[in-house]
GROMACS .gro file of C-alpha atoms in nm:
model
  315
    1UNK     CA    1   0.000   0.000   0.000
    2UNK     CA    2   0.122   0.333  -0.120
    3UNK     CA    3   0.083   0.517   0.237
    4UNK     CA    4   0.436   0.637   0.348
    5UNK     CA    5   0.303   0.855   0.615
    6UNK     CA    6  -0.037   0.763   0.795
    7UNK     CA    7  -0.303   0.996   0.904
    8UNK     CA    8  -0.568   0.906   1.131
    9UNK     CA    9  -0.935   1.017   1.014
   10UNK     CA   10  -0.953   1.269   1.287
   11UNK     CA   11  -0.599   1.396   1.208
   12UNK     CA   12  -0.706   1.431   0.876
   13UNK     CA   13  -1.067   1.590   0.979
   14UNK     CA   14  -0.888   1.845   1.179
   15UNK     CA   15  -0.672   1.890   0.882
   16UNK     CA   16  -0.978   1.975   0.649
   17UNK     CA   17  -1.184   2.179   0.884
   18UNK     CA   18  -0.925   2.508   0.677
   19UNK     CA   19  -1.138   2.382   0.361
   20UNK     CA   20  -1.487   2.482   0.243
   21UNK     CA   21  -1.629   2.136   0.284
   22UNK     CA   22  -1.948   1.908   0.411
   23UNK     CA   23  -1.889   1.712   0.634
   24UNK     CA   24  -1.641   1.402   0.587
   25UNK     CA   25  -1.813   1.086   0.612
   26UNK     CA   26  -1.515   0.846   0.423
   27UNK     CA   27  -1.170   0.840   0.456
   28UNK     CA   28  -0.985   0.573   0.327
   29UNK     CA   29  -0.586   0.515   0.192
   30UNK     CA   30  -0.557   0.479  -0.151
   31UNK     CA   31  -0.316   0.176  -0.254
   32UNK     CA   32  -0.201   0.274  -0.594
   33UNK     CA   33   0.045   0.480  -0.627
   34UNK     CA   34   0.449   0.488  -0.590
   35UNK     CA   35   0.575   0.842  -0.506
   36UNK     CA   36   0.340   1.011  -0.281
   37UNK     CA   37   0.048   0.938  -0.015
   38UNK     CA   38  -0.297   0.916  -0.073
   39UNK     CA   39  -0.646   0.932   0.083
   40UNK     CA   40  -1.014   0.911  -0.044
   41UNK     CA   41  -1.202   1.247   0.076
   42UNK     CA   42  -1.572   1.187   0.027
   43UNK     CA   43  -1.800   1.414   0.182
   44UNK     CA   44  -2.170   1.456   0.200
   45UNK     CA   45  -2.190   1.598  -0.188
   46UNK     CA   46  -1.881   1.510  -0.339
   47UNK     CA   47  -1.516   1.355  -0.329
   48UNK     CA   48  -1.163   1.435  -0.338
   49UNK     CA   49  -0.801   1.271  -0.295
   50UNK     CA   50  -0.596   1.387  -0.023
   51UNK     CA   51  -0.238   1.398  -0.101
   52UNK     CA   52   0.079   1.402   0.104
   53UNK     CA   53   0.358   1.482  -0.056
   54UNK     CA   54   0.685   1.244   0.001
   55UNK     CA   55   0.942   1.400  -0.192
   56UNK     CA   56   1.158   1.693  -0.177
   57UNK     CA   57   1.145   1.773  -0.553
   58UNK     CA   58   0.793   1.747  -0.554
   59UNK     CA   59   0.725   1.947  -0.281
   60UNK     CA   60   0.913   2.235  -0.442
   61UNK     CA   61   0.747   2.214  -0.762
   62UNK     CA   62   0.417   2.189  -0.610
   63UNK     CA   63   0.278   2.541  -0.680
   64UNK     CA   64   0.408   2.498  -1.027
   65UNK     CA   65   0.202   2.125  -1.029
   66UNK     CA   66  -0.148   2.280  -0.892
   67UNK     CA   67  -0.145   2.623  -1.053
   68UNK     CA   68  -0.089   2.404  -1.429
   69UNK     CA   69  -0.402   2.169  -1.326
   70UNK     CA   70  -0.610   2.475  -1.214
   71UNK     CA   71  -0.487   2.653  -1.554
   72UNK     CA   72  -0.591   2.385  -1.759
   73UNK     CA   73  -0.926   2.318  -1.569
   74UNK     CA   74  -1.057   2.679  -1.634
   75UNK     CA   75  -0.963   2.625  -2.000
   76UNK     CA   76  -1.175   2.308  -2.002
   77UNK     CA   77  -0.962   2.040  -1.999
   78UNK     CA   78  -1.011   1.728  -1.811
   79UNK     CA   79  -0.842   1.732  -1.520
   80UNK     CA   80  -0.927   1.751  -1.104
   81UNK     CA   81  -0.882   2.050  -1.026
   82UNK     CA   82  -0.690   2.120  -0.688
   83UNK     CA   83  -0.957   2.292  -0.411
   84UNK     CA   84  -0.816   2.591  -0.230
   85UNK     CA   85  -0.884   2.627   0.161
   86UNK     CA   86  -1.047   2.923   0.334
   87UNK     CA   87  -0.763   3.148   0.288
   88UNK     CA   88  -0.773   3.070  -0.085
   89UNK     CA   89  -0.433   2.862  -0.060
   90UNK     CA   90  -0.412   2.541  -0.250
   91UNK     CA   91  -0.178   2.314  -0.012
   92UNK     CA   92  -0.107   2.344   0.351
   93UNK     CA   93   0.063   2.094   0.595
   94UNK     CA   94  -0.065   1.787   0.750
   95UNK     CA   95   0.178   1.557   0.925
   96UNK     CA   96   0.489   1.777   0.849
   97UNK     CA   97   0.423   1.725   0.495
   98UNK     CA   98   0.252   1.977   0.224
   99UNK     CA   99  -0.124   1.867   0.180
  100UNK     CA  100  -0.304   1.922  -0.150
  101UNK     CA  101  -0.680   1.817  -0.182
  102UNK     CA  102  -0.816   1.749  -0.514
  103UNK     CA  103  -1.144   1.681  -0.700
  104UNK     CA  104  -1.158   1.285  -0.772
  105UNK     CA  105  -1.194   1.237  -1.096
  106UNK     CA  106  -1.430   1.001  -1.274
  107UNK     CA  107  -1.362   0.661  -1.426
  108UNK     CA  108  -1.094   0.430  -1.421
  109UNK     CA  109  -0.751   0.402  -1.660
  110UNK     CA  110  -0.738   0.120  -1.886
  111UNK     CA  111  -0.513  -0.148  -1.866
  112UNK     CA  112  -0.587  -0.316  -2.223
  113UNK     CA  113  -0.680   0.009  -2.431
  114UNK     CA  114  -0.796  -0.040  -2.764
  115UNK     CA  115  -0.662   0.156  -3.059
  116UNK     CA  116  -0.950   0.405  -3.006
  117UNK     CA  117  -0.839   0.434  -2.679
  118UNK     CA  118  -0.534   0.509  -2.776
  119UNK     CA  119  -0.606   0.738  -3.051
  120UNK     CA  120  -0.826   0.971  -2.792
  121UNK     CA  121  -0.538   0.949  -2.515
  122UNK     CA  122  -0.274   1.104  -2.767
  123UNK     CA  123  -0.508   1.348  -2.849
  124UNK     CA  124  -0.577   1.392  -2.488
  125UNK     CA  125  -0.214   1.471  -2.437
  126UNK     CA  126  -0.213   1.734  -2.811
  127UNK     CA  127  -0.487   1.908  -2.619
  128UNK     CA  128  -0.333   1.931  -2.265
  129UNK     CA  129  -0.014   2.104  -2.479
  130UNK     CA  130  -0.200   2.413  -2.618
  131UNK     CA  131  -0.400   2.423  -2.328
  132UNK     CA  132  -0.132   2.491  -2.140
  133UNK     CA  133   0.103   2.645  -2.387
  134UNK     CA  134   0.002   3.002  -2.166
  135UNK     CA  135   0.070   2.885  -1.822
  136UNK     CA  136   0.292   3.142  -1.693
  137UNK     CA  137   0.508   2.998  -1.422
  138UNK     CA  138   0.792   2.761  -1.480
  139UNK     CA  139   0.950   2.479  -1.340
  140UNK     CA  140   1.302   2.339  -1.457
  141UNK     CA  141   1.307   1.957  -1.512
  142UNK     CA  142   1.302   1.729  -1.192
  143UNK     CA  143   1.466   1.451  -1.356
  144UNK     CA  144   1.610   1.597  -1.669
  145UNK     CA  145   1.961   1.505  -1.767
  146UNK     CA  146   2.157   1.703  -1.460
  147UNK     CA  147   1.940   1.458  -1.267
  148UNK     CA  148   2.037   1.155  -1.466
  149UNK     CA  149   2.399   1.226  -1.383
  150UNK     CA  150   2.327   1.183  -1.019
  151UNK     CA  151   2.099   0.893  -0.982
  152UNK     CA  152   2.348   0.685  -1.223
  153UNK     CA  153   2.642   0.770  -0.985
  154UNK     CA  154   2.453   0.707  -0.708
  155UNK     CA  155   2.346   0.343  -0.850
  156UNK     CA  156   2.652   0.284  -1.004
  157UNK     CA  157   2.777   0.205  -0.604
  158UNK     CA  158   2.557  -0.088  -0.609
  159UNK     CA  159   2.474  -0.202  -0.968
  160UNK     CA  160   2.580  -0.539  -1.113
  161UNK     CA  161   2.579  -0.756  -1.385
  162UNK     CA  162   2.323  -0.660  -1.632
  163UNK     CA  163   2.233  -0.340  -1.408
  164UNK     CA  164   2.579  -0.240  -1.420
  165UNK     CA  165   2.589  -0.316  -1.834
  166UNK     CA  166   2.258  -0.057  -1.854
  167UNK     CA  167   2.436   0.228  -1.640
  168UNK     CA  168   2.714   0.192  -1.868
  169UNK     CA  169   2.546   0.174  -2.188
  170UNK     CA  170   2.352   0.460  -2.041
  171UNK     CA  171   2.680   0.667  -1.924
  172UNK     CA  172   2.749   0.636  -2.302
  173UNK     CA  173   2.459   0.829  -2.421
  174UNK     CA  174   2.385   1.098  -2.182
  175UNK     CA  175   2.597   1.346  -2.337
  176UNK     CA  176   2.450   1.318  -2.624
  177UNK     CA  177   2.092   1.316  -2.540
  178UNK     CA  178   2.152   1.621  -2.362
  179UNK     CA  179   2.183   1.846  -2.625
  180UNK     CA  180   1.857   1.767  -2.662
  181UNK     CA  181   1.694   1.969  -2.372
  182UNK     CA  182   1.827   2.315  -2.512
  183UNK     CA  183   1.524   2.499  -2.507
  184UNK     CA  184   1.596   2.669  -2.810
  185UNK     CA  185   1.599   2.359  -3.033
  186UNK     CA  186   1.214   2.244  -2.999
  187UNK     CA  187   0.866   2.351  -2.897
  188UNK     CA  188   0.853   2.378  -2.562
  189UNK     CA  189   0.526   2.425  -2.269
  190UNK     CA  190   0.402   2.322  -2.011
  191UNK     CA  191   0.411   1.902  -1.994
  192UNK     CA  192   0.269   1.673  -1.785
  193UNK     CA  193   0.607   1.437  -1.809
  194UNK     CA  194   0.423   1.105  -1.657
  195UNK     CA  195   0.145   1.051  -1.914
  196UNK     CA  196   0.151   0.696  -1.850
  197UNK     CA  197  -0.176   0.496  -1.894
  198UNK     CA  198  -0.295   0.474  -1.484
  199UNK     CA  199  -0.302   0.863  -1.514
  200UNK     CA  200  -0.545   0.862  -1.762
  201UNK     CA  201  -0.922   0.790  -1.683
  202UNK     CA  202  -1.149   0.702  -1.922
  203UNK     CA  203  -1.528   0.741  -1.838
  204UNK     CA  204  -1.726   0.557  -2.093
  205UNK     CA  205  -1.571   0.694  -2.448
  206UNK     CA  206  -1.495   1.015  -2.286
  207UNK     CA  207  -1.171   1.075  -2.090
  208UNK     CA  208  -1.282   1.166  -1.707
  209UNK     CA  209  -0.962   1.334  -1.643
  210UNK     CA  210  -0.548   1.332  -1.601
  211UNK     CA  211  -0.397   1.335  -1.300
  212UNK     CA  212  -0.076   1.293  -1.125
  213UNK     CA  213   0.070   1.601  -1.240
  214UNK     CA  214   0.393   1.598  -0.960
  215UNK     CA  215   0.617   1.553  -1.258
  216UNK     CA  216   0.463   1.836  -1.424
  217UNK     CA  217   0.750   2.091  -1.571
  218UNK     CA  218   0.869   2.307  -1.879
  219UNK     CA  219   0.984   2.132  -2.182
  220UNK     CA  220   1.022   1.976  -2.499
  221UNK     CA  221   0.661   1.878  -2.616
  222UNK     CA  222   0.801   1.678  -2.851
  223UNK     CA  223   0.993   1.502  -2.580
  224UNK     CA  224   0.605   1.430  -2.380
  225UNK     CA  225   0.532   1.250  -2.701
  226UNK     CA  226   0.783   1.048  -2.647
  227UNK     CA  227   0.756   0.917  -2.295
  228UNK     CA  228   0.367   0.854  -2.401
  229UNK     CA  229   0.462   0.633  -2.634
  230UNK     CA  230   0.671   0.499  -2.461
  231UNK     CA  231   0.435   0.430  -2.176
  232UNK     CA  232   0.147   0.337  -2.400
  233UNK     CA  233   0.300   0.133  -2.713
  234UNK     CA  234   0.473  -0.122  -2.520
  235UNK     CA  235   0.364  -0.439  -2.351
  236UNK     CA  236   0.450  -0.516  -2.000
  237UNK     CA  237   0.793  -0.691  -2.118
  238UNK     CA  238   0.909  -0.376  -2.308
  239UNK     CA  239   0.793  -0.511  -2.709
  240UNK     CA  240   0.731  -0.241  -2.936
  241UNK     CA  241   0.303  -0.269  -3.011
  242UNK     CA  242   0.378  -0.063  -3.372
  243UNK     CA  243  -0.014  -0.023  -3.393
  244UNK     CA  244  -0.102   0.092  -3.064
  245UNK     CA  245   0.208   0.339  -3.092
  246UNK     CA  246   0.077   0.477  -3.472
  247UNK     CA  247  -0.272   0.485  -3.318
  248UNK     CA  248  -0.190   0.744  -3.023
  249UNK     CA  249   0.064   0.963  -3.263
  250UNK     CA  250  -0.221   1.006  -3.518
  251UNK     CA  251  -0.439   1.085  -3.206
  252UNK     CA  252  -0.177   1.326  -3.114
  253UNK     CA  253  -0.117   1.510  -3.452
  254UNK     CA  254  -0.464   1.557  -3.507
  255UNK     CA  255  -0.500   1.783  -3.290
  256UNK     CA  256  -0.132   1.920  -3.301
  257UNK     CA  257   0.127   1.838  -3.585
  258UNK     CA  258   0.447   1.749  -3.523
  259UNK     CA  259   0.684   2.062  -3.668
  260UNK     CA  260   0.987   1.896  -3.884
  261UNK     CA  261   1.238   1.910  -3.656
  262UNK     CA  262   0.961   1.754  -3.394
  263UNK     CA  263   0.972   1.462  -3.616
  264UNK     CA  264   1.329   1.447  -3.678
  265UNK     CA  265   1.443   1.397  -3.287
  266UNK     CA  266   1.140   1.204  -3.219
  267UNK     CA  267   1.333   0.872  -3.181
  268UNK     CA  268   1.617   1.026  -3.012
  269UNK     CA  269   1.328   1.158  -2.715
  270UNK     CA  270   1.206   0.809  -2.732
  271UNK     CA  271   1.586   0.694  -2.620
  272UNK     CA  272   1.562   0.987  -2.395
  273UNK     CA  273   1.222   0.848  -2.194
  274UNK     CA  274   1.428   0.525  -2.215
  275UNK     CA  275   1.701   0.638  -1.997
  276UNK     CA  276   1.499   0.852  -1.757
  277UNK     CA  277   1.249   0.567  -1.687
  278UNK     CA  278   1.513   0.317  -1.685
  279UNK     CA  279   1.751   0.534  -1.433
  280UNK     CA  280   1.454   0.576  -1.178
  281UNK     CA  281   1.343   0.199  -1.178
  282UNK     CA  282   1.674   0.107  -1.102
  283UNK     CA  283   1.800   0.353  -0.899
  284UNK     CA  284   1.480   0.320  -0.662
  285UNK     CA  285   1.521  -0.085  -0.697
  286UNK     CA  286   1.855  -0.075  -0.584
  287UNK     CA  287   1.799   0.166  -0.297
  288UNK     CA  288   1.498   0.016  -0.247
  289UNK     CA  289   1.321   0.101   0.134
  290UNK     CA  290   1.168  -0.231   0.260
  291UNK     CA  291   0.956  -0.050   0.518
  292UNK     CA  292   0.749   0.094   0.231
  293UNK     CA  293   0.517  -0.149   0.082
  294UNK     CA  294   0.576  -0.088  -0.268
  295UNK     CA  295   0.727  -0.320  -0.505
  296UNK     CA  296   0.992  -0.154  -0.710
  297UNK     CA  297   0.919  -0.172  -1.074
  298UNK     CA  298   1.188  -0.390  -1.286
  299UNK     CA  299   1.398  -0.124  -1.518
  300UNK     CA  300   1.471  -0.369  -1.760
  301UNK     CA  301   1.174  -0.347  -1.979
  302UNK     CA  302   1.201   0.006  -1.991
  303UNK     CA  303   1.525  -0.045  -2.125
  304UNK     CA  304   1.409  -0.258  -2.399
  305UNK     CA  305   1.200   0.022  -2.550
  306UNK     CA  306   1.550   0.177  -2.664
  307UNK     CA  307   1.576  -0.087  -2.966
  308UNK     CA  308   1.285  -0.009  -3.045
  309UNK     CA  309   1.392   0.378  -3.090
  310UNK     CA  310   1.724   0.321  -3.221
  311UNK     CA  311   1.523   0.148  -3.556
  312UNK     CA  312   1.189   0.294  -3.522
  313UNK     CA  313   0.916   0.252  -3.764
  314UNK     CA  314   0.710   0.558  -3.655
  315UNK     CA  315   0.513   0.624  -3.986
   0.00000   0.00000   0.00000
């Protein structure tokens, strides 16, 4: 169960007594989830998710992370928005941790989606980029390629045989890949940088929102492509699925077209989402916490998505 710090129900009703609620009559941990911890909120006329956040990083980008979903809410995109308190702020601090609450959302993500599934998540994602392409505050990459550098070094203390072969195939391309994160080389916005399919809910043939924003940051759109089809095309051993992957680009570029130089360095983001994912899986596998009762995800089939970008077949 993703619940790294425990609240009590009247811990957390004392908590939410600063917010412009009924009165709580649920309040139950969430389980999914790897990073942060969660509650279900549900009052008499509506519910939320309570989140604590874990993380240093993410508690720094937080205002960035709430302020983007509240942008793109009032443009009419589907996301929770977050629910300010009495004072009109949008976090405060519950257990010595920031505190966000936010709408639930409705429906549930797909874990087989069909093409057409597909299709409307990329154009999900196409619509999420110019809705946000006017968000005004920024936030630098928390695990761009500075951060790469340290969580190889780190792992590299600990990693071997065939994780120790990935860190130094991986060592070998850094450089490289970062040139691709000057911002004057692509498109760049507002991205979501986790658009993986459990933070995407689909209600009926409708998505019900996108959440998990914590990743949220400024960046390459072009590069948000990438890590979505990276997340989506694959199956759960890292094999390319080339029509699920066709299906959410043509979502995604009917809505907004790739520019030429988009296209051009798409399979060079794709080996870029390969070594970010693949970095963070192993680096939290090998430092691994056993008194949290999450099960570190295998990097290795992330890493399998970079033959796949090396010799893509993206038309």
């Amino acid at each position: 169960m993703a619940v790294f710090t425990p609240v009590l129900e009247a811990e957390a009703k004392a908590f939410l007594k600063a917010w412009p609620l009924s009165e709580v009559i649920e309040f139950t941990p969430i389980a999914e989830g790897v990073q942060n911890t969660n509650y279900r909120v549900r009052t008499r006329d509506a519910a939320y998710v309570l989140t604590l956040f874990e993380g240093v990083e993410e508690q720094k980008g937080l205002p960035f992370c709430l302020g983007l979903m509240q942008h793109l809410g009032a443009k009419g995109f589907a996301t929770p928005s977050p629910v300010a308190d009495l004072d009109g702020q949008l976090s405060g601090a519950l257990k010595g941790r920031p505190a966000a609450l936010v709408e639930w959302a409705a429906g549930a993500w797909r874990k087989s989606p069909t093409l057409a599934d597909q299709h409307l998540a990329g154009r999900t994602l196409a619509e999420l980029h110019l809705a946000g392409q006017d968000y005004a505050a920024r936030r630098e990459n928390p695990v761009g390629p500075s951060h790469w550098r340290a969580l190889a070094e780190r792992s590299i203390t600990r990693a071997e045989g065939n994780d120790r072969k990935m860190l130094d195939e991986i060592e070998r391309l850094m450089p490289d890949l970062a040139r691709l994160f000057d911002p004057s080389l692509l498109p760049q916005g507002a991205i979501h940088a986790d658009y993986f399919p459990d933070n995407v809910l689909f209600d009926g043939d409708r998505i019900g929102g996108v959440i998990d924003f914590y990743y949220g940051c400024n960046g390459a759109l072009v590069y948000d492509l990438a890590i979505a089809l990276s997340a989506w095309g694959f199956n759960a051993e890292g094999r390319a699925d080339p029509e699920a992957i066709k299906a959410f680009r043509q979502g995604y570029e009917s809505v907004r077209p790739l520019t030429a130089m988009e296209e051009a360095l798409l399979p060079e983001m794709g080996m870029a989402a390969a070594v970010r994912f693949t970095l963070t899986r192993l680096h939290d596998r090998l430092f691994h916490d056993p008194a949290h009762f999450v099960t570190p995800k295998d990097p290795a089939p992330f890493w399998r998505r970079m033959e796949w970008w090396k010799v893509p077949t993206l038309t």
